[in-house]
Short mmCIF file of N, CA and C in Angstrom, two decimals:
data_model
loop_
_atom_site.label_atom_id
_atom_site.label_comp_id
_atom_site.label_asym_id
_atom_site.label_seq_id
_atom_site.Cartn_x
_atom_site.Cartn_y
_atom_site.Cartn_z
N MET A 208 4.45 -8.79 -6.45
CA MET A 208 5.65 -8.65 -5.64
C MET A 208 5.98 -7.20 -5.40
N SER A 209 5.86 -6.35 -6.44
CA SER A 209 6.17 -4.93 -6.28
C SER A 209 5.18 -4.24 -5.33
N PHE A 210 3.93 -4.71 -5.30
CA PHE A 210 2.95 -4.19 -4.35
C PHE A 210 3.39 -4.45 -2.94
N LEU A 211 3.81 -5.69 -2.68
CA LEU A 211 4.30 -6.04 -1.34
C LEU A 211 5.52 -5.24 -0.99
N ARG A 212 6.43 -5.06 -1.94
CA ARG A 212 7.65 -4.29 -1.69
C ARG A 212 7.28 -2.81 -1.40
N SER A 213 6.35 -2.24 -2.18
CA SER A 213 5.93 -0.87 -1.93
C SER A 213 5.30 -0.71 -0.56
N THR A 214 4.47 -1.68 -0.20
CA THR A 214 3.85 -1.63 1.12
C THR A 214 4.86 -1.74 2.24
N ALA A 215 5.83 -2.62 2.07
CA ALA A 215 6.88 -2.76 3.09
C ALA A 215 7.70 -1.52 3.21
N CYS A 216 8.04 -0.89 2.08
CA CYS A 216 8.82 0.38 2.13
C CYS A 216 8.02 1.49 2.78
N LEU A 217 6.74 1.57 2.47
CA LEU A 217 5.92 2.60 3.09
C LEU A 217 5.77 2.33 4.61
N ALA A 218 5.63 1.07 4.99
CA ALA A 218 5.53 0.77 6.40
C ALA A 218 6.80 1.17 7.11
N ALA A 219 7.95 0.90 6.50
CA ALA A 219 9.23 1.30 7.14
C ALA A 219 9.31 2.80 7.24
N ALA A 220 8.82 3.51 6.22
CA ALA A 220 8.87 4.98 6.25
C ALA A 220 7.99 5.52 7.36
N VAL A 221 6.83 4.92 7.53
CA VAL A 221 5.96 5.38 8.62
C VAL A 221 6.62 5.20 9.98
N PHE A 222 7.23 4.02 10.17
CA PHE A 222 7.92 3.79 11.45
C PHE A 222 9.07 4.76 11.61
N ALA A 223 9.77 5.07 10.52
CA ALA A 223 10.90 5.97 10.59
C ALA A 223 10.46 7.40 10.96
N ILE A 224 9.36 7.83 10.47
CA ILE A 224 8.91 9.21 10.65
C ILE A 224 8.10 9.33 11.94
N VAL A 225 7.14 8.49 12.12
CA VAL A 225 6.22 8.61 13.25
C VAL A 225 6.84 8.05 14.51
N GLY A 226 7.47 6.91 14.41
CA GLY A 226 8.09 6.28 15.56
C GLY A 226 7.08 5.45 16.33
N PRO A 227 7.58 4.50 17.11
CA PRO A 227 6.69 3.61 17.79
C PRO A 227 5.84 4.25 18.90
N VAL A 228 6.30 5.36 19.45
CA VAL A 228 5.51 6.01 20.48
C VAL A 228 4.20 6.54 19.94
N ALA A 229 4.26 7.23 18.79
CA ALA A 229 3.06 7.78 18.21
C ALA A 229 2.10 6.69 17.74
N LEU A 230 2.63 5.52 17.38
CA LEU A 230 1.75 4.45 16.92
C LEU A 230 1.28 3.61 18.10
N ASP A 231 1.73 3.86 19.31
CA ASP A 231 1.33 3.16 20.50
C ASP A 231 1.55 1.66 20.35
N LEU A 232 2.74 1.28 19.90
CA LEU A 232 3.06 -0.13 19.75
C LEU A 232 3.22 -0.76 21.16
N PRO A 233 2.88 -2.04 21.25
CA PRO A 233 3.03 -2.70 22.55
C PRO A 233 4.49 -2.77 22.99
N THR A 234 4.67 -2.86 24.30
CA THR A 234 6.03 -2.87 24.84
C THR A 234 6.69 -4.22 24.63
N ALA A 235 5.97 -5.23 24.23
CA ALA A 235 6.53 -6.58 24.09
C ALA A 235 7.19 -6.80 22.72
N VAL A 236 7.30 -5.79 21.92
CA VAL A 236 7.96 -5.94 20.62
C VAL A 236 9.36 -6.42 20.84
N PRO A 237 9.83 -7.53 20.24
CA PRO A 237 11.18 -7.99 20.41
C PRO A 237 12.16 -7.02 19.81
N VAL A 238 13.21 -6.71 20.54
CA VAL A 238 14.19 -5.73 20.02
C VAL A 238 15.59 -6.31 20.17
N GLY A 239 16.52 -5.66 19.51
CA GLY A 239 17.89 -6.07 19.57
C GLY A 239 18.66 -5.34 20.65
N HIS A 240 19.93 -5.18 20.37
CA HIS A 240 20.79 -4.52 21.34
C HIS A 240 21.30 -3.24 20.72
N ALA A 241 21.70 -2.31 21.58
CA ALA A 241 22.28 -1.07 21.12
C ALA A 241 23.74 -1.25 20.78
N GLU A 242 24.15 -0.75 19.66
CA GLU A 242 25.55 -0.77 19.29
C GLU A 242 26.26 0.42 19.86
N PRO A 243 27.16 0.26 20.80
CA PRO A 243 27.79 1.42 21.43
C PRO A 243 28.68 2.24 20.53
N ASN A 244 29.28 1.58 19.56
CA ASN A 244 30.17 2.33 18.63
C ASN A 244 29.78 1.95 17.19
N ALA A 245 28.70 2.54 16.70
CA ALA A 245 28.22 2.16 15.38
C ALA A 245 28.75 3.03 14.25
N GLY A 246 29.83 3.73 14.49
CA GLY A 246 30.42 4.50 13.40
C GLY A 246 29.78 5.89 13.28
N PRO A 247 29.80 6.47 12.05
CA PRO A 247 29.38 7.86 11.85
C PRO A 247 27.91 8.11 12.16
N ASN A 248 27.08 7.08 12.25
CA ASN A 248 25.65 7.27 12.51
C ASN A 248 25.29 7.01 13.99
N ALA A 249 26.25 6.78 14.80
CA ALA A 249 25.98 6.39 16.19
C ALA A 249 25.27 7.46 16.94
N GLY A 250 25.44 8.74 16.63
CA GLY A 250 24.78 9.81 17.37
C GLY A 250 25.53 10.19 18.61
N PRO A 251 25.11 11.29 19.26
CA PRO A 251 25.77 11.74 20.44
C PRO A 251 25.53 10.84 21.63
N ALA A 252 26.31 11.02 22.70
CA ALA A 252 26.18 10.22 23.91
C ALA A 252 24.85 10.53 24.61
N THR A 253 24.36 11.75 24.50
CA THR A 253 23.06 12.07 25.10
C THR A 253 22.09 12.26 23.97
N CYS A 254 20.83 12.09 24.25
CA CYS A 254 19.78 12.22 23.23
C CYS A 254 19.19 13.63 23.27
N PRO A 255 19.60 14.49 22.35
CA PRO A 255 19.14 15.90 22.41
C PRO A 255 17.66 16.08 22.20
N TYR A 256 16.98 15.16 21.53
CA TYR A 256 15.56 15.35 21.24
C TYR A 256 14.68 14.34 22.01
N GLN A 257 15.16 13.84 23.12
CA GLN A 257 14.40 12.86 23.90
C GLN A 257 13.19 13.53 24.56
N VAL A 258 13.30 14.79 24.93
CA VAL A 258 12.25 15.50 25.66
C VAL A 258 11.47 16.45 24.77
N SER A 259 12.11 17.15 23.86
CA SER A 259 11.41 18.12 23.02
C SER A 259 12.01 18.12 21.59
N THR A 260 11.30 18.71 20.67
CA THR A 260 11.71 18.75 19.29
C THR A 260 12.86 19.71 19.07
N PRO A 261 13.52 19.61 17.92
CA PRO A 261 14.59 20.57 17.60
C PRO A 261 13.99 21.96 17.45
N PRO A 262 14.79 22.99 17.47
CA PRO A 262 14.28 24.34 17.31
C PRO A 262 13.63 24.50 15.92
N ALA A 263 12.70 25.45 15.82
CA ALA A 263 12.01 25.74 14.58
C ALA A 263 13.00 26.19 13.55
N VAL A 264 12.78 25.77 12.31
CA VAL A 264 13.69 26.17 11.21
C VAL A 264 13.19 27.39 10.46
N ASP A 265 11.89 27.72 10.61
CA ASP A 265 11.32 28.95 10.03
C ASP A 265 10.12 29.37 10.79
N SER A 266 9.55 30.52 10.45
CA SER A 266 8.44 31.07 11.24
C SER A 266 7.15 30.22 11.14
N SER A 267 7.05 29.34 10.16
CA SER A 267 5.85 28.51 10.04
C SER A 267 5.74 27.50 11.18
N GLU A 268 6.85 27.20 11.85
CA GLU A 268 6.84 26.23 12.95
C GLU A 268 6.74 26.86 14.33
N VAL A 269 6.69 28.16 14.41
CA VAL A 269 6.64 28.88 15.68
C VAL A 269 5.20 29.23 16.01
N PRO A 270 4.72 28.90 17.23
CA PRO A 270 3.35 29.27 17.55
C PRO A 270 3.15 30.78 17.44
N GLN A 271 2.00 31.17 16.86
CA GLN A 271 1.73 32.59 16.60
C GLN A 271 1.57 33.42 17.88
N THR A 272 0.80 32.93 18.81
CA THR A 272 0.52 33.67 20.06
C THR A 272 0.69 32.76 21.24
N GLY A 273 0.95 33.35 22.37
CA GLY A 273 1.02 32.56 23.60
C GLY A 273 2.30 31.73 23.70
N ASN A 274 2.28 30.87 24.66
CA ASN A 274 3.44 30.00 24.88
C ASN A 274 3.30 28.70 24.14
N PRO A 275 4.40 28.11 23.67
CA PRO A 275 4.28 26.82 23.04
C PRO A 275 3.86 25.78 24.10
N PRO A 276 3.20 24.71 23.66
CA PRO A 276 2.79 23.67 24.59
C PRO A 276 3.99 22.99 25.22
N MET A 277 3.81 22.54 26.41
CA MET A 277 4.90 21.82 27.10
C MET A 277 5.05 20.42 26.43
N PRO A 278 6.25 19.91 26.37
CA PRO A 278 6.45 18.56 25.82
C PRO A 278 5.79 17.50 26.68
N LEU A 279 5.37 16.41 26.06
CA LEU A 279 4.80 15.30 26.81
C LEU A 279 5.87 14.67 27.65
N ALA A 280 5.45 14.05 28.74
CA ALA A 280 6.40 13.39 29.66
C ALA A 280 7.06 12.21 28.93
N VAL A 281 8.34 11.94 29.26
CA VAL A 281 9.03 10.80 28.72
C VAL A 281 8.64 9.59 29.56
N PRO A 282 8.15 8.52 28.93
CA PRO A 282 7.74 7.34 29.69
C PRO A 282 8.94 6.77 30.49
N PRO A 283 8.71 6.27 31.71
CA PRO A 283 9.83 5.70 32.47
C PRO A 283 10.46 4.45 31.78
N LYS A 284 9.64 3.68 31.09
CA LYS A 284 10.13 2.52 30.36
C LYS A 284 9.87 2.76 28.88
N PRO A 285 10.87 2.79 28.03
CA PRO A 285 10.65 3.07 26.60
C PRO A 285 9.83 1.96 25.94
N VAL A 286 8.94 2.34 25.03
CA VAL A 286 8.20 1.34 24.27
C VAL A 286 9.23 0.55 23.44
N GLY A 287 9.12 -0.77 23.50
CA GLY A 287 10.03 -1.65 22.72
C GLY A 287 11.19 -2.13 23.56
N GLY A 288 11.35 -1.68 24.76
CA GLY A 288 12.46 -2.16 25.64
C GLY A 288 13.57 -1.16 25.78
N ALA A 289 14.48 -1.48 26.69
CA ALA A 289 15.55 -0.58 27.05
C ALA A 289 16.47 -0.25 25.91
N ALA A 290 16.67 -1.22 24.96
CA ALA A 290 17.59 -0.95 23.85
C ALA A 290 17.10 0.18 23.00
N LEU A 291 15.80 0.40 22.93
CA LEU A 291 15.24 1.48 22.09
C LEU A 291 15.28 2.82 22.80
N ASN A 292 15.85 2.87 24.00
CA ASN A 292 15.99 4.14 24.73
C ASN A 292 17.19 4.91 24.21
N SER A 293 18.01 4.30 23.36
CA SER A 293 19.23 4.94 22.83
C SER A 293 18.86 5.87 21.71
N CYS A 294 19.69 6.89 21.50
CA CYS A 294 19.50 7.70 20.30
C CYS A 294 20.54 7.35 19.27
N GLY A 295 21.38 6.38 19.57
CA GLY A 295 22.32 5.87 18.60
C GLY A 295 21.68 4.78 17.79
N ILE A 296 22.45 4.03 17.08
CA ILE A 296 21.93 2.94 16.26
C ILE A 296 21.66 1.73 17.12
N VAL A 297 20.52 1.10 16.92
CA VAL A 297 20.09 -0.08 17.65
C VAL A 297 19.87 -1.16 16.58
N THR A 298 20.39 -2.38 16.81
CA THR A 298 20.17 -3.47 15.85
C THR A 298 19.81 -4.73 16.58
N ALA A 299 19.02 -5.57 15.90
CA ALA A 299 18.68 -6.88 16.45
C ALA A 299 19.91 -7.79 16.31
N PRO A 300 20.00 -8.87 17.10
CA PRO A 300 21.12 -9.79 16.93
C PRO A 300 21.21 -10.31 15.53
N ASP A 301 22.42 -10.49 15.03
CA ASP A 301 22.71 -11.02 13.70
C ASP A 301 22.24 -10.15 12.56
N THR A 302 22.00 -8.85 12.83
CA THR A 302 21.65 -7.94 11.75
C THR A 302 22.92 -7.51 11.04
N PRO A 303 22.94 -7.50 9.71
CA PRO A 303 24.12 -7.04 8.99
C PRO A 303 24.47 -5.59 9.36
N PRO A 304 25.69 -5.17 9.13
CA PRO A 304 26.07 -3.80 9.50
C PRO A 304 25.19 -2.77 8.81
N VAL A 305 24.87 -1.72 9.52
CA VAL A 305 24.06 -0.62 8.95
C VAL A 305 24.97 0.19 8.07
N PRO A 306 24.48 0.58 6.89
CA PRO A 306 25.32 1.42 6.01
C PRO A 306 25.82 2.68 6.73
N GLY A 307 27.03 3.05 6.48
CA GLY A 307 27.61 4.23 7.16
C GLY A 307 27.25 5.56 6.58
N ASP A 308 26.55 5.58 5.43
CA ASP A 308 26.27 6.86 4.77
C ASP A 308 24.85 7.34 4.93
N LEU A 309 24.15 6.89 5.97
CA LEU A 309 22.75 7.34 6.22
C LEU A 309 22.76 8.73 6.79
N SER A 310 21.98 9.62 6.22
CA SER A 310 21.94 10.99 6.75
C SER A 310 20.74 11.30 7.64
N ALA A 311 19.75 10.42 7.69
CA ALA A 311 18.55 10.67 8.50
C ALA A 311 18.92 10.67 9.98
N GLU A 312 18.37 11.63 10.70
CA GLU A 312 18.62 11.71 12.15
C GLU A 312 17.90 10.66 12.93
N ALA A 313 16.76 10.19 12.41
CA ALA A 313 15.99 9.17 13.12
C ALA A 313 15.32 8.27 12.09
N TRP A 314 15.28 6.95 12.38
CA TRP A 314 14.62 6.00 11.49
C TRP A 314 14.41 4.72 12.25
N LEU A 315 13.51 3.86 11.71
CA LEU A 315 13.27 2.57 12.32
C LEU A 315 12.84 1.61 11.22
N VAL A 316 13.43 0.44 11.22
CA VAL A 316 13.03 -0.60 10.25
C VAL A 316 12.53 -1.79 11.09
N ALA A 317 11.29 -2.23 10.82
CA ALA A 317 10.69 -3.33 11.54
C ALA A 317 10.22 -4.39 10.60
N ASP A 318 10.17 -5.63 11.08
CA ASP A 318 9.65 -6.74 10.32
C ASP A 318 8.16 -6.51 10.09
N LEU A 319 7.72 -6.53 8.83
CA LEU A 319 6.34 -6.22 8.52
C LEU A 319 5.35 -7.23 9.12
N ASN A 320 5.73 -8.46 9.29
CA ASN A 320 4.81 -9.49 9.83
C ASN A 320 4.79 -9.53 11.35
N SER A 321 5.98 -9.48 11.98
CA SER A 321 6.02 -9.66 13.44
C SER A 321 6.08 -8.34 14.22
N GLY A 322 6.48 -7.28 13.55
CA GLY A 322 6.65 -5.98 14.26
C GLY A 322 8.01 -5.88 14.96
N ALA A 323 8.82 -6.92 14.87
CA ALA A 323 10.12 -6.91 15.56
C ALA A 323 11.03 -5.84 14.96
N VAL A 324 11.67 -5.08 15.80
CA VAL A 324 12.58 -4.04 15.34
C VAL A 324 13.89 -4.68 14.81
N ILE A 325 14.22 -4.37 13.60
CA ILE A 325 15.44 -4.90 12.98
C ILE A 325 16.60 -3.94 13.22
N ALA A 326 16.36 -2.67 13.04
CA ALA A 326 17.40 -1.64 13.26
C ALA A 326 16.69 -0.31 13.42
N ALA A 327 17.32 0.58 14.16
CA ALA A 327 16.74 1.92 14.40
C ALA A 327 17.82 2.88 14.77
N ARG A 328 17.50 4.15 14.62
CA ARG A 328 18.38 5.23 15.10
C ARG A 328 17.47 6.28 15.75
N ASP A 329 17.73 6.60 16.98
CA ASP A 329 16.92 7.56 17.76
C ASP A 329 15.44 7.27 17.60
N PRO A 330 15.01 6.02 17.92
CA PRO A 330 13.62 5.65 17.68
C PRO A 330 12.60 6.45 18.49
N HIS A 331 12.99 6.99 19.63
CA HIS A 331 12.03 7.75 20.45
C HIS A 331 12.33 9.25 20.42
N GLY A 332 13.22 9.67 19.52
CA GLY A 332 13.52 11.09 19.39
C GLY A 332 12.28 11.87 18.98
N ARG A 333 12.13 13.07 19.45
CA ARG A 333 10.96 13.88 19.09
C ARG A 333 11.31 14.80 17.96
N HIS A 334 11.38 14.24 16.80
CA HIS A 334 11.71 15.00 15.58
C HIS A 334 10.42 15.49 14.95
N ARG A 335 10.58 16.57 14.17
CA ARG A 335 9.42 17.09 13.42
C ARG A 335 8.97 16.09 12.38
N PRO A 336 7.65 16.01 12.13
CA PRO A 336 7.13 14.92 11.29
C PRO A 336 7.46 15.03 9.80
N ALA A 337 7.97 16.10 9.30
CA ALA A 337 8.32 16.25 7.87
C ALA A 337 7.16 15.85 7.00
N SER A 338 7.29 14.82 6.20
CA SER A 338 6.31 14.46 5.23
C SER A 338 5.44 13.27 5.60
N ILE A 339 5.06 13.15 6.85
CA ILE A 339 4.25 12.05 7.29
C ILE A 339 2.92 11.98 6.53
N ILE A 340 2.34 13.16 6.22
CA ILE A 340 1.10 13.17 5.50
C ILE A 340 1.25 12.53 4.12
N LYS A 341 2.40 12.75 3.47
CA LYS A 341 2.64 12.15 2.17
C LYS A 341 2.71 10.62 2.30
N VAL A 342 3.35 10.14 3.34
CA VAL A 342 3.48 8.71 3.57
C VAL A 342 2.12 8.07 3.83
N LEU A 343 1.33 8.72 4.70
CA LEU A 343 0.01 8.16 5.03
C LEU A 343 -0.91 8.21 3.79
N LEU A 344 -0.86 9.28 3.06
CA LEU A 344 -1.66 9.35 1.83
C LEU A 344 -1.27 8.26 0.86
N ALA A 345 0.04 8.01 0.69
CA ALA A 345 0.50 6.95 -0.22
C ALA A 345 0.00 5.62 0.26
N MET A 346 0.07 5.35 1.58
CA MET A 346 -0.40 4.08 2.11
C MET A 346 -1.89 3.88 1.83
N ALA A 347 -2.67 4.92 2.11
CA ALA A 347 -4.12 4.85 1.88
C ALA A 347 -4.40 4.64 0.37
N SER A 348 -3.65 5.32 -0.48
CA SER A 348 -3.83 5.21 -1.91
C SER A 348 -3.54 3.78 -2.41
N ILE A 349 -2.45 3.23 -1.95
CA ILE A 349 -2.09 1.86 -2.36
C ILE A 349 -3.15 0.88 -1.99
N ASN A 350 -3.79 1.08 -0.83
CA ASN A 350 -4.81 0.14 -0.38
C ASN A 350 -6.16 0.36 -1.04
N THR A 351 -6.46 1.51 -1.61
CA THR A 351 -7.78 1.77 -2.13
C THR A 351 -7.87 2.05 -3.65
N LEU A 352 -6.81 2.53 -4.27
CA LEU A 352 -6.89 2.86 -5.69
C LEU A 352 -6.63 1.64 -6.58
N ASN A 353 -7.18 1.71 -7.78
CA ASN A 353 -6.83 0.77 -8.85
C ASN A 353 -5.47 1.24 -9.37
N LEU A 354 -4.41 0.55 -9.04
CA LEU A 354 -3.06 1.01 -9.34
C LEU A 354 -2.75 0.96 -10.85
N ASN A 355 -3.56 0.27 -11.62
CA ASN A 355 -3.34 0.19 -13.05
C ASN A 355 -4.20 1.17 -13.86
N LYS A 356 -4.94 2.05 -13.18
CA LYS A 356 -5.79 3.03 -13.84
C LYS A 356 -4.93 4.20 -14.35
N SER A 357 -5.20 4.60 -15.59
CA SER A 357 -4.51 5.75 -16.16
C SER A 357 -5.22 7.03 -15.70
N VAL A 358 -4.47 7.98 -15.23
CA VAL A 358 -5.05 9.25 -14.72
C VAL A 358 -4.49 10.41 -15.56
N ALA A 359 -5.40 11.30 -15.98
CA ALA A 359 -5.04 12.47 -16.76
C ALA A 359 -4.84 13.66 -15.85
N GLY A 360 -3.77 14.40 -16.01
CA GLY A 360 -3.51 15.59 -15.25
C GLY A 360 -4.37 16.76 -15.78
N THR A 361 -4.70 17.69 -14.92
CA THR A 361 -5.48 18.86 -15.32
C THR A 361 -4.63 20.12 -15.08
N ALA A 362 -5.13 21.26 -15.63
CA ALA A 362 -4.45 22.55 -15.35
C ALA A 362 -4.46 22.81 -13.86
N GLU A 363 -5.59 22.48 -13.22
CA GLU A 363 -5.69 22.73 -11.74
C GLU A 363 -4.67 21.88 -10.98
N ASP A 364 -4.50 20.63 -11.40
CA ASP A 364 -3.48 19.76 -10.78
C ASP A 364 -2.07 20.36 -10.94
N ALA A 365 -1.78 20.83 -12.14
CA ALA A 365 -0.45 21.39 -12.42
C ALA A 365 -0.21 22.69 -11.68
N ALA A 366 -1.29 23.40 -11.34
CA ALA A 366 -1.14 24.71 -10.62
C ALA A 366 -1.12 24.53 -9.11
N ALA A 367 -1.38 23.31 -8.60
CA ALA A 367 -1.45 23.09 -7.18
C ALA A 367 -0.09 23.34 -6.52
N GLU A 368 -0.08 23.85 -5.30
CA GLU A 368 1.14 24.08 -4.58
C GLU A 368 1.74 22.78 -4.12
N GLY A 369 3.04 22.68 -4.11
CA GLY A 369 3.72 21.50 -3.61
C GLY A 369 4.28 20.64 -4.72
N THR A 370 4.81 19.46 -4.31
CA THR A 370 5.40 18.52 -5.26
C THR A 370 4.31 17.94 -6.18
N LYS A 371 4.63 17.88 -7.43
CA LYS A 371 3.64 17.41 -8.38
C LYS A 371 3.98 16.06 -9.00
N VAL A 372 5.14 15.51 -8.73
CA VAL A 372 5.53 14.20 -9.18
C VAL A 372 5.24 13.98 -10.66
N GLY A 373 5.60 14.93 -11.50
CA GLY A 373 5.41 14.81 -12.95
C GLY A 373 4.03 15.11 -13.45
N VAL A 374 3.12 15.65 -12.60
CA VAL A 374 1.76 15.96 -13.01
C VAL A 374 1.78 17.25 -13.84
N HIS A 375 1.19 17.22 -15.00
CA HIS A 375 0.93 18.45 -15.76
C HIS A 375 -0.25 18.20 -16.69
N GLU A 376 -0.81 19.29 -17.19
CA GLU A 376 -2.02 19.19 -17.99
C GLU A 376 -1.82 18.26 -19.16
N ALA A 377 -2.81 17.37 -19.36
CA ALA A 377 -2.87 16.43 -20.47
C ALA A 377 -1.90 15.25 -20.33
N ALA A 378 -1.11 15.20 -19.26
CA ALA A 378 -0.22 14.06 -19.06
C ALA A 378 -1.04 12.92 -18.50
N HIS A 379 -0.76 11.70 -18.98
CA HIS A 379 -1.43 10.51 -18.49
C HIS A 379 -0.38 9.63 -17.80
N THR A 380 -0.72 9.15 -16.63
CA THR A 380 0.15 8.24 -15.92
C THR A 380 -0.68 7.25 -15.13
N LEU A 381 -0.07 6.15 -14.69
CA LEU A 381 -0.77 5.17 -13.89
C LEU A 381 -0.83 5.60 -12.44
N SER A 382 -1.90 5.23 -11.76
CA SER A 382 -2.02 5.50 -10.32
C SER A 382 -0.80 5.02 -9.57
N THR A 383 -0.28 3.87 -9.93
CA THR A 383 0.86 3.29 -9.23
C THR A 383 2.05 4.25 -9.25
N ASN A 384 2.23 5.03 -10.31
CA ASN A 384 3.35 5.95 -10.40
C ASN A 384 3.21 7.09 -9.38
N TYR A 385 1.97 7.51 -9.15
CA TYR A 385 1.77 8.54 -8.12
C TYR A 385 2.07 8.01 -6.73
N CYS A 386 1.74 6.74 -6.52
CA CYS A 386 1.97 6.17 -5.19
C CYS A 386 3.44 5.91 -4.90
N THR A 387 4.22 5.65 -5.97
CA THR A 387 5.62 5.33 -5.77
C THR A 387 6.57 6.51 -6.08
N GLY A 388 5.99 7.61 -6.55
CA GLY A 388 6.82 8.78 -6.86
C GLY A 388 7.62 8.64 -8.15
N CYS A 389 7.23 7.74 -9.00
CA CYS A 389 7.94 7.52 -10.30
C CYS A 389 7.37 8.39 -11.38
#
């Protein structure tokens, strides 16, 4: 059951970060309606990132030479239907209220079996991908690793740049802990 739950959470994370446009989902995905007044997470009346990404936050995101590439054209019909053209909160009929304390600027939750959108916020916004590589690596790991295998950390692992999720020399942990961040 926890494997299915982990897979469902990772699938939701991928949809939230990558969005349906990057995954080239079919336009026939059943969707809900846009909530015009969804509270603190409703977003602005216009979609600031519908055409291009937010400004760079540091020099690592700025092209070194030349001009930055032009943004891709916005499709005339949004993938998933007109309701997903909103940058506010979109919910399927009979969806419980969305929690009011969500801080993510964009996200999407879809039914794992049908692909139907349950709820979303700015689903077609052009946000920076953040940690999509981490999500994709976790998905691939869950599908290919023996999750019950004990793995020993090495000095090289401990010295690697980035998040180490508790990895240090001589530490032993299960593969499943690396996949779930525990």
